[in-house]
Amino acid sequence: MNKEDDMREVELNEMDQEKQPMTGETPTGTEKNGCVKVKVPEDTEVKFTGLSKEELMKVAGTAGWVRTRWALLVLFWLGWVGMLAGAIVIIVQAPRCKPIPEMNWWNEGLLYQISDVNEFSKNGMKGVEEKLDYLTQMKVKGLILGPIHTVDADQLDTLDLVSVKSAVGTENDLKSLLEQAHKKGIPIVLNLTPSYDKASVWLNNVTAVAEKIKDACTHWLEKGFDGIFLPDLRNIKTTKSWQSIQAIFNKTEETKQVALMGSVTSFSADEVSLVLNRSGVDLLLTELSDPPETGELKKLYSSHPQTILGWSLGSPASRTTAAPVRLFQMLLFTLPGTPVFSAGDEVGLKAGEKPQIMWDLENPAEEKNTAAKTLQEERIAVRDFFKTLSDLRGKERSLLHGEYISLHSSATSLAFLRLWDQSSRYLTAMNWGNDPVTMILSNSDLPAQAQVRLTTDAVNLAVDSMVSLEKLQLGPKQAVLLSYPYAG
């Protein structure tokens, strides 16, 4: 190989080395000119790994940590015992709730009386069934139906207490009515007034009628009725058949929800007490006197449980004070005892007016007929007033079974308090006279002010406003229902 060839090989070797990747070191470990050796330092942050098991055991056994653990344990148990003791003190010192008195369905709200089925609805018992939703809206807790049996005037031999007169429907109509009413939670009591078109309800032979009554009670209770209503008990309670009638309603597991109801025409507290004591009925219906005699009310409440007392308004023709019907509605719904209203009372029907008027309220009156439109608006307002009272009566314990305390009484006005345990209190005040009245109310339970819940005088006693109880003023023919909370 000549010299020229040797030089060419040296150049090629140098070129091959320059084409090699820059790894920072030559094969011999020396840095090559033009190459940079970079060393990236590793993460030098110290990671916390905690103490090992051996180290923990060593530290845990020291005197300081032993004392700390015992101190924390003692504090935990002291706190637990303290909370337990506090809970016990609260329970012991808390006021006891009074037990709810035993009540039946006929004590839970208003009973609605449909005496003339055909006047109430054009379709007889089918029409009553069609109005069950309406009764539910009015918060009706029970229905007193009839009479629906057949009888000719003053003819005992035509009295058939176990049949349905064709004018009101068939037994299938009655069966359907009972089934649908029960589905809606409305019990039905059958009115077995023997003669309902004449003055002598007992057809001048109460002994013979009483025997028929006994058989009819058994018959209709088996058909699904929830009770029987009988008129003026002063006569039938003295017959030999009365004990047999009472025995049908003796309270057993099968009959505890079945009621024997009756009425008495006199409002004398002594006579009402006599009938209650001797008849043994579950509910005695009495027409309130007009104006109400508060002294007689006090005597009755002092000697009889309110669960067996029922109150009604009587017929519109029997009212003498000409007071607005809303005053009587408020009185019945807030007095102790069961309120019983006749069909039409909720809209203030007057003597001679038919219940059919109630259904016409759903049809708007002619704009041009101002008198008819005004009357319709007034009746709708009366119905709304009634519904509000019925709703309060059904849910407020003080109104359902609360204590009755008289606060004021005069010939034309009264005020009374209803209270139960720790429930809201209700105060009823009304003036059915022709002059304003100022009531001086005094009772240890009364606060300085109370809230208006319902009123007939929206101008001077607006709903939800607060009024002073020191001197409560009421205008003529006005009533107000107030409430205030339990204060301990």
Coordinates of C-alpha atoms in Angstrom, one line a residue:
M1 CA 0.0 0.0 0.0
N2 CA 1.5 3.3 -1.0
K3 CA 1.6 6.6 1.0
E4 CA -1.4 8.1 -0.8
D5 CA -3.6 5.1 0.1
D6 CA -2.6 5.4 3.8
M7 CA -3.7 9.0 3.9
R8 CA -7.1 8.3 2.4
E9 CA -7.8 5.6 5.1
V10 CA -6.9 8.0 7.9
E11 CA -9.4 10.5 6.6
L12 CA -12.1 8.0 6.3
N13 CA -11.6 6.8 9.9
E14 CA -11.9 10.3 11.1
M15 CA -15.1 10.9 9.2
D16 CA -16.6 7.7 10.6
Q17 CA -15.9 8.8 14.1
E18 CA -17.5 12.2 13.6
K19 CA -20.7 10.5 12.3
Q20 CA -21.0 8.5 15.6
P21 CA -23.7 9.5 18.0
M22 CA -22.8 12.0 20.7
T23 CA -22.9 9.8 23.8
G24 CA -20.7 12.1 25.8
E25 CA -17.9 9.6 25.9
T26 CA -15.6 8.0 23.4
P27 CA -15.2 4.3 23.5
T28 CA -12.1 4.9 25.6
G29 CA -14.0 7.0 28.1
T30 CA -12.5 10.4 27.2
E31 CA -14.7 13.4 26.2
K32 CA -14.7 14.1 22.5
N33 CA -14.4 17.7 21.3
G34 CA -18.0 19.1 20.5
C35 CA -19.8 16.6 22.8
V36 CA -21.5 17.6 26.2
K37 CA -21.9 15.2 29.0
V38 CA -25.0 16.1 31.1
K39 CA -25.9 14.4 34.4
V40 CA -29.5 14.8 35.6
P41 CA -29.6 14.7 39.4
E42 CA -32.0 12.3 41.1
D43 CA -35.0 13.5 43.2
T44 CA -33.4 14.4 46.5
E45 CA -36.7 15.2 48.4
V46 CA -37.0 13.3 51.7
K47 CA -40.1 11.1 51.8
F48 CA -41.9 10.5 55.1
T49 CA -42.2 6.9 55.8
G50 CA -43.4 7.1 59.4
L51 CA -42.2 5.1 62.3
S52 CA -41.7 1.4 62.0
K53 CA -43.7 -1.0 64.2
E54 CA -40.7 -1.5 66.4
E55 CA -40.2 2.2 66.8
L56 CA -43.9 2.7 67.6
M57 CA -44.0 0.0 70.2
K58 CA -40.9 1.6 71.8
V59 CA -42.5 5.1 72.0
A60 CA -45.9 3.8 73.1
G61 CA -44.5 2.2 76.1
T62 CA -43.1 5.5 77.5
A63 CA -44.7 7.0 80.6
G64 CA -45.9 10.2 78.9
W65 CA -47.9 8.4 76.2
V66 CA -49.4 6.0 78.7
R67 CA -50.7 8.9 80.8
T68 CA -52.1 10.6 77.7
R69 CA -54.0 7.6 76.6
W70 CA -55.6 7.2 80.1
A71 CA -56.5 10.8 80.2
L72 CA -58.3 10.7 76.8
L73 CA -60.2 7.5 77.8
V74 CA -61.3 9.1 81.1
L75 CA -62.5 12.2 79.3
F76 CA -64.5 10.1 76.7
W77 CA -66.4 8.2 79.4
L78 CA -67.0 11.4 81.5
G79 CA -68.4 13.1 78.4
W80 CA -70.6 10.1 77.6
V81 CA -71.9 9.8 81.1
G82 CA -72.6 13.5 81.2
M83 CA -74.6 13.4 78.0
L84 CA -76.6 10.5 79.3
A85 CA -77.3 12.3 82.6
G86 CA -78.4 15.4 80.7
A87 CA -80.8 13.4 78.5
I88 CA -82.3 11.8 81.6
V89 CA -82.7 15.2 83.3
I90 CA -84.4 16.6 80.2
I91 CA -86.8 13.6 80.0
V92 CA -87.6 13.8 83.7
Q93 CA -88.2 17.5 83.8
A94 CA -90.1 17.8 80.5
P95 CA -93.9 18.3 80.9
R96 CA -95.9 15.1 80.5
C97 CA -98.3 14.9 77.6
K98 CA -101.8 14.2 78.6
P99 CA -103.2 10.9 77.2
I100 CA -105.6 11.4 74.3
P101 CA -109.1 10.6 75.4
E102 CA -110.8 7.7 73.8
M103 CA -112.9 8.9 70.9
N104 CA -115.1 7.3 68.2
W105 CA -115.7 8.3 64.6
W106 CA -118.8 10.3 65.6
N107 CA -116.6 12.6 67.8
E108 CA -114.0 13.4 65.2
G109 CA -115.9 16.2 63.3
L110 CA -119.2 17.2 61.9
L111 CA -122.2 14.9 61.2
Y112 CA -124.3 15.8 58.2
Q113 CA -128.0 15.2 58.3
I114 CA -129.9 14.5 55.0
S115 CA -133.5 14.2 56.1
D116 CA -135.3 14.4 52.8
V117 CA -133.2 12.5 50.2
N118 CA -135.2 13.7 47.2
E119 CA -134.9 17.4 48.3
F120 CA -131.1 17.0 48.7
S121 CA -130.8 15.5 45.2
K122 CA -133.1 14.9 42.3
N123 CA -131.8 11.4 41.9
G124 CA -132.6 10.0 45.4
M125 CA -130.0 7.8 46.9
K126 CA -128.1 7.8 43.6
G127 CA -127.9 11.5 43.9
V128 CA -126.5 11.3 47.5
E129 CA -123.8 8.9 46.2
E130 CA -122.9 11.5 43.5
K131 CA -122.4 14.1 46.2
L132 CA -120.0 12.1 48.4
D133 CA -117.1 14.0 47.0
Y134 CA -118.8 17.3 48.1
L135 CA -119.3 15.9 51.6
T136 CA -115.6 14.9 51.7
Q137 CA -114.6 18.5 50.8
M138 CA -116.8 19.7 53.7
K139 CA -114.8 17.4 56.0
V140 CA -117.9 15.4 56.9
K141 CA -117.1 12.6 59.4
G142 CA -120.5 10.9 59.3
L143 CA -123.8 11.0 57.5
I144 CA -127.3 10.7 59.1
L145 CA -129.6 9.5 56.3
G146 CA -133.3 9.4 56.1
P147 CA -135.9 8.3 57.1
I148 CA -136.1 6.1 54.0
H149 CA -138.8 3.6 55.1
T150 CA -142.5 3.5 54.2
V151 CA -145.4 4.5 56.4
D152 CA -148.8 6.0 56.0
A153 CA -149.9 8.9 58.1
D154 CA -151.1 7.7 61.5
Q155 CA -151.4 4.1 60.4
L156 CA -149.3 1.8 62.6
D157 CA -150.1 -1.3 60.5
T158 CA -148.5 0.4 57.4
L159 CA -145.2 1.0 59.2
D160 CA -142.5 -1.0 57.5
L161 CA -139.1 -0.1 59.0
V162 CA -137.1 -2.7 57.0
S163 CA -138.0 -1.6 53.5
V164 CA -136.8 1.2 51.2
K165 CA -139.6 3.4 49.8
S166 CA -139.5 3.4 46.0
A167 CA -139.5 7.2 45.9
V168 CA -135.9 7.4 47.1
G169 CA -134.5 4.3 45.3
T170 CA -133.9 0.6 45.6
E171 CA -132.0 -1.6 48.0
N172 CA -129.3 -1.9 45.3
D173 CA -129.0 1.9 45.3
L174 CA -128.7 1.8 49.1
K175 CA -126.1 -0.9 48.9
S176 CA -124.0 1.0 46.4
L177 CA -124.3 4.2 48.5
L178 CA -123.0 2.4 51.6
E179 CA -120.1 0.8 49.7
Q180 CA -119.0 4.1 48.1
A181 CA -119.4 6.1 51.3
H182 CA -117.3 3.5 53.3
K183 CA -114.6 3.7 50.6
K184 CA -114.4 7.4 51.2
G185 CA -114.3 7.0 55.0
I186 CA -117.8 8.3 55.6
P187 CA -119.9 6.1 58.0
I188 CA -123.7 6.3 57.6
V189 CA -126.3 6.3 60.3
L190 CA -129.9 5.5 59.5
N191 CA -132.7 7.7 60.9
L192 CA -135.5 5.4 62.0
T193 CA -138.0 8.1 63.0
P194 CA -141.2 6.0 62.7
S195 CA -143.6 8.7 61.5
Y196 CA -141.8 11.7 59.9
D197 CA -144.8 13.5 58.4
K198 CA -146.9 14.0 61.5
A199 CA -146.5 15.4 64.9
S200 CA -146.7 12.0 66.7
V201 CA -143.5 10.4 65.7
W202 CA -144.5 7.2 67.7
L203 CA -147.9 6.9 66.0
N204 CA -149.5 7.2 69.5
N205 CA -148.3 3.7 70.4
V206 CA -144.7 3.8 71.4
T207 CA -144.7 0.3 72.9
A208 CA -145.7 -1.3 69.6
V209 CA -143.4 0.8 67.6
A210 CA -140.5 0.0 69.9
E211 CA -140.8 -3.7 69.0
K212 CA -140.5 -2.8 65.3
I213 CA -137.6 -0.6 66.1
K214 CA -135.7 -3.5 67.7
D215 CA -136.1 -5.7 64.7
A216 CA -135.2 -2.9 62.3
C217 CA -132.0 -2.1 64.1
T218 CA -130.7 -5.7 63.7
H219 CA -131.8 -5.7 60.0
W220 CA -130.1 -2.5 59.0
L221 CA -126.9 -3.0 60.9
E222 CA -126.5 -6.3 59.1
K223 CA -126.9 -4.4 55.8
G224 CA -123.9 -2.3 56.6
F225 CA -125.2 0.8 58.4
D226 CA -122.8 2.2 61.1
G227 CA -125.5 3.3 63.5
I228 CA -129.2 4.0 64.2
F229 CA -130.7 7.4 65.0
L230 CA -134.0 7.6 67.0
P231 CA -136.1 10.7 67.7
D232 CA -137.2 12.1 71.1
L233 CA -135.9 9.4 73.5
R234 CA -138.1 10.5 76.4
N235 CA -140.8 8.1 75.3
I236 CA -139.1 5.0 74.0
K237 CA -136.5 4.8 76.8
T238 CA -139.3 3.8 79.2
T239 CA -140.6 0.8 77.1
K240 CA -139.8 -2.9 77.8
S241 CA -138.1 -3.1 74.5
W242 CA -135.5 -0.5 75.2
Q243 CA -133.1 -2.8 77.0
S244 CA -133.3 -5.2 74.1
I245 CA -132.5 -2.3 71.7
Q246 CA -129.6 -1.3 73.9
A247 CA -128.2 -4.8 73.9
I248 CA -127.9 -4.7 70.2
F249 CA -125.3 -1.9 70.6
N250 CA -123.4 -3.3 73.6
K251 CA -119.8 -2.6 72.8
T252 CA -117.9 -5.7 71.6
E253 CA -115.1 -6.0 69.1
E254 CA -117.8 -6.4 66.4
T255 CA -120.0 -3.5 67.4
K256 CA -117.5 -1.0 69.0
Q257 CA -117.8 1.2 65.9
V258 CA -121.6 1.1 65.7
A259 CA -123.5 4.0 67.3
L260 CA -126.9 4.3 68.9
M261 CA -127.9 8.0 68.6
G262 CA -131.0 9.8 69.7
S263 CA -132.4 13.3 70.2
V264 CA -134.2 15.3 72.8
T265 CA -136.4 18.3 72.1
S266 CA -135.8 20.1 75.4
F267 CA -132.7 22.1 76.2
S268 CA -133.1 21.9 79.9
A269 CA -129.8 20.6 81.3
D270 CA -131.7 18.6 83.9
E271 CA -133.9 16.9 81.3
V272 CA -131.0 16.2 79.0
S273 CA -129.0 14.7 81.9
L274 CA -132.0 12.5 82.8
V275 CA -132.2 11.1 79.2
L276 CA -128.5 10.6 79.0
N277 CA -128.4 8.7 82.3
R278 CA -131.3 6.5 81.5
S279 CA -131.0 5.9 77.8
G280 CA -127.3 4.9 77.6
V281 CA -127.0 6.2 74.0
D282 CA -123.6 6.9 72.4
L283 CA -124.6 10.4 71.3
L284 CA -127.5 12.6 72.3
L285 CA -128.4 15.3 69.9
T286 CA -129.9 18.5 71.3
E287 CA -131.0 21.7 69.5
L288 CA -129.2 24.7 70.9
S289 CA -131.5 27.3 72.4
D290 CA -131.7 30.6 70.5
P291 CA -130.0 32.6 72.0
P292 CA -127.8 30.0 73.7
E293 CA -128.2 29.5 77.4
T294 CA -124.6 29.4 78.6
G295 CA -125.6 28.4 82.2
E296 CA -127.3 25.2 80.8
L297 CA -124.1 24.4 78.8
K298 CA -121.9 24.7 81.9
K299 CA -124.2 22.3 83.8
L300 CA -124.1 19.7 81.0
Y301 CA -120.3 19.9 80.6
S302 CA -119.8 19.6 84.3
S303 CA -121.8 16.3 84.6
H304 CA -121.3 14.5 81.3
P305 CA -118.4 13.8 79.0
Q306 CA -118.4 15.9 75.8
T307 CA -118.1 12.7 73.7
I308 CA -121.8 11.9 74.2
L309 CA -123.1 15.4 73.6
G310 CA -124.2 16.6 70.1
W311 CA -125.5 20.0 69.0
S312 CA -127.7 21.1 66.1
L313 CA -129.1 24.4 65.0
G314 CA -132.7 23.3 64.5
S315 CA -134.7 24.4 61.5
P316 CA -134.2 27.9 60.1
A317 CA -137.8 28.7 61.0
S318 CA -137.1 28.1 64.7
R319 CA -134.4 30.7 65.0
T320 CA -135.6 33.9 66.7
T321 CA -132.5 36.2 66.9
A322 CA -132.1 36.7 63.1
A323 CA -128.3 36.4 63.8
P324 CA -126.2 35.6 60.8
V325 CA -125.8 31.8 60.3
R326 CA -122.0 32.2 60.6
L327 CA -122.4 32.9 64.3
F328 CA -124.2 29.6 64.8
Q329 CA -121.7 27.8 62.7
M330 CA -118.8 29.1 64.8
L331 CA -120.6 28.2 68.0
L332 CA -121.4 24.6 67.0
F333 CA -117.9 23.9 65.6
T334 CA -116.1 25.3 68.7
L335 CA -118.3 24.1 71.5
P336 CA -117.4 20.8 73.2
G337 CA -119.4 18.0 71.7
T338 CA -120.3 16.8 68.2
P339 CA -121.6 19.4 65.7
V340 CA -124.6 18.1 63.6
F341 CA -125.7 20.2 60.6
S342 CA -128.6 19.7 58.3
A343 CA -128.2 19.9 54.5
G344 CA -128.1 23.5 53.6
D345 CA -126.8 24.9 56.9
E346 CA -123.4 25.3 55.3
V347 CA -124.7 27.9 52.9
G348 CA -127.3 29.5 55.2
L349 CA -130.5 28.3 53.7
K350 CA -133.6 30.0 55.0
A351 CA -137.0 28.6 55.9
G352 CA -138.7 27.2 52.8
E353 CA -135.6 27.1 50.6
K354 CA -134.6 23.8 49.1
P355 CA -131.1 22.3 49.3
Q356 CA -131.0 22.2 45.5
I357 CA -129.9 25.8 45.8
M358 CA -126.5 24.5 46.9
W359 CA -125.8 22.9 43.6
D360 CA -126.9 26.1 41.7
L361 CA -124.0 27.9 43.3
E362 CA -121.6 26.2 40.8
N363 CA -123.4 28.0 37.9
P364 CA -122.4 31.7 37.7
A365 CA -125.3 34.1 38.2
E366 CA -126.2 36.5 35.4
E367 CA -124.2 39.7 35.4
K368 CA -127.2 41.8 34.9
N369 CA -129.0 40.3 37.9
T370 CA -127.2 42.1 40.6
A371 CA -129.3 40.8 43.5
A372 CA -128.9 37.2 42.4
K373 CA -125.1 37.6 42.0
T374 CA -124.8 39.3 45.4
L375 CA -126.8 36.5 47.1
Q376 CA -124.7 33.8 45.3
E377 CA -121.4 35.5 46.4
E378 CA -122.7 35.7 50.0
R379 CA -123.7 32.0 50.1
I380 CA -120.3 30.9 48.7
A381 CA -118.6 33.0 51.4
V382 CA -120.8 31.4 54.1
R383 CA -119.8 27.9 52.7
D384 CA -116.1 28.8 52.7
F385 CA -116.5 30.0 56.3
F386 CA -118.1 26.7 57.2
K387 CA -115.4 24.7 55.5
T388 CA -112.6 26.5 57.3
L389 CA -114.3 25.8 60.6
S390 CA -114.9 22.2 59.8
D391 CA -111.2 21.8 58.8
L392 CA -110.0 23.4 62.1
R393 CA -112.4 21.2 64.1
G394 CA -111.0 18.1 62.6
K395 CA -107.4 18.7 63.2
E396 CA -107.0 21.0 66.3
R397 CA -106.9 19.0 69.6
S398 CA -108.2 21.9 71.7
L399 CA -111.3 22.0 69.5
L400 CA -111.7 18.2 69.3
H401 CA -111.6 17.3 72.9
G402 CA -110.2 20.3 74.8
E403 CA -111.3 21.7 78.1
Y404 CA -114.1 24.3 78.1
I405 CA -113.6 27.5 80.2
S406 CA -116.3 30.2 80.2
L407 CA -114.8 33.7 80.0
H408 CA -117.8 35.9 79.5
S409 CA -121.5 35.5 79.5
S410 CA -124.5 37.9 79.1
A411 CA -127.9 37.8 77.5
T412 CA -126.5 38.7 74.1
S413 CA -122.9 37.7 74.1
L414 CA -120.5 35.0 75.3
A415 CA -116.8 34.1 75.2
F416 CA -115.2 30.8 76.1
L417 CA -111.8 29.2 75.9
R418 CA -110.8 25.7 74.5
L419 CA -107.5 24.3 75.6
W420 CA -105.8 21.0 75.6
D421 CA -102.4 20.2 77.2
Q422 CA -99.6 21.8 75.1
S423 CA -101.7 22.4 72.0
S424 CA -102.7 25.8 70.6
R425 CA -105.5 27.4 72.5
Y426 CA -108.7 28.7 70.9
L427 CA -111.0 31.5 72.1
T428 CA -114.5 32.0 70.7
A429 CA -116.2 35.3 71.2
M430 CA -119.6 36.3 69.8
N431 CA -122.2 39.1 70.1
W432 CA -125.6 38.3 68.6
G433 CA -127.1 41.5 70.1
N434 CA -127.9 44.8 68.3
D435 CA -125.3 46.9 70.2
P436 CA -121.5 46.7 70.4
V437 CA -120.1 44.9 73.4
T438 CA -116.7 45.1 75.2
M439 CA -115.6 41.9 76.9
I440 CA -113.3 42.0 80.0
L441 CA -111.6 38.6 79.7
S442 CA -109.6 37.2 82.6
N443 CA -107.9 33.8 83.0
S444 CA -104.4 32.8 84.0
D445 CA -103.8 31.1 80.7
L446 CA -104.6 34.1 78.6
P447 CA -101.8 36.1 77.0
A448 CA -101.9 39.9 76.3
Q449 CA -102.7 39.3 72.6
A450 CA -104.1 36.6 70.3
Q451 CA -104.2 36.0 66.6
V452 CA -107.4 36.2 64.6
R453 CA -108.1 32.9 62.9
L454 CA -111.6 33.5 61.6
T455 CA -114.0 36.4 61.8
T456 CA -117.3 37.8 60.6
D457 CA -115.9 41.4 60.9
A458 CA -113.0 41.5 58.4
V459 CA -112.8 45.3 58.7
N460 CA -112.1 45.6 62.4
L461 CA -110.7 42.1 63.1
A462 CA -108.8 41.0 60.0
V463 CA -107.6 37.4 59.8
D464 CA -104.1 36.9 61.0
S465 CA -104.0 40.2 62.9
M466 CA -103.2 40.4 66.6
V467 CA -105.8 41.8 69.0
S468 CA -105.6 42.7 72.7
L469 CA -107.5 40.4 75.0
E470 CA -107.7 42.9 77.9
K471 CA -110.8 44.6 76.4
L472 CA -112.1 42.7 73.4
Q473 CA -114.6 44.7 71.4
L474 CA -117.2 43.1 69.1
G475 CA -119.8 44.9 66.9
P476 CA -123.4 43.8 66.6
K477 CA -124.0 40.4 65.1
Q478 CA -120.3 39.6 65.0
A479 CA -118.1 36.7 66.1
V480 CA -114.4 36.0 66.1
L481 CA -112.2 32.9 66.6
L482 CA -108.8 33.6 68.2
S483 CA -105.8 31.4 68.9
Y484 CA -102.5 31.6 70.8
P485 CA -99.8 29.1 71.5
Y486 CA -99.1 27.1 74.7
A487 CA -96.7 29.1 76.9
G488 CA -95.8 26.5 79.4

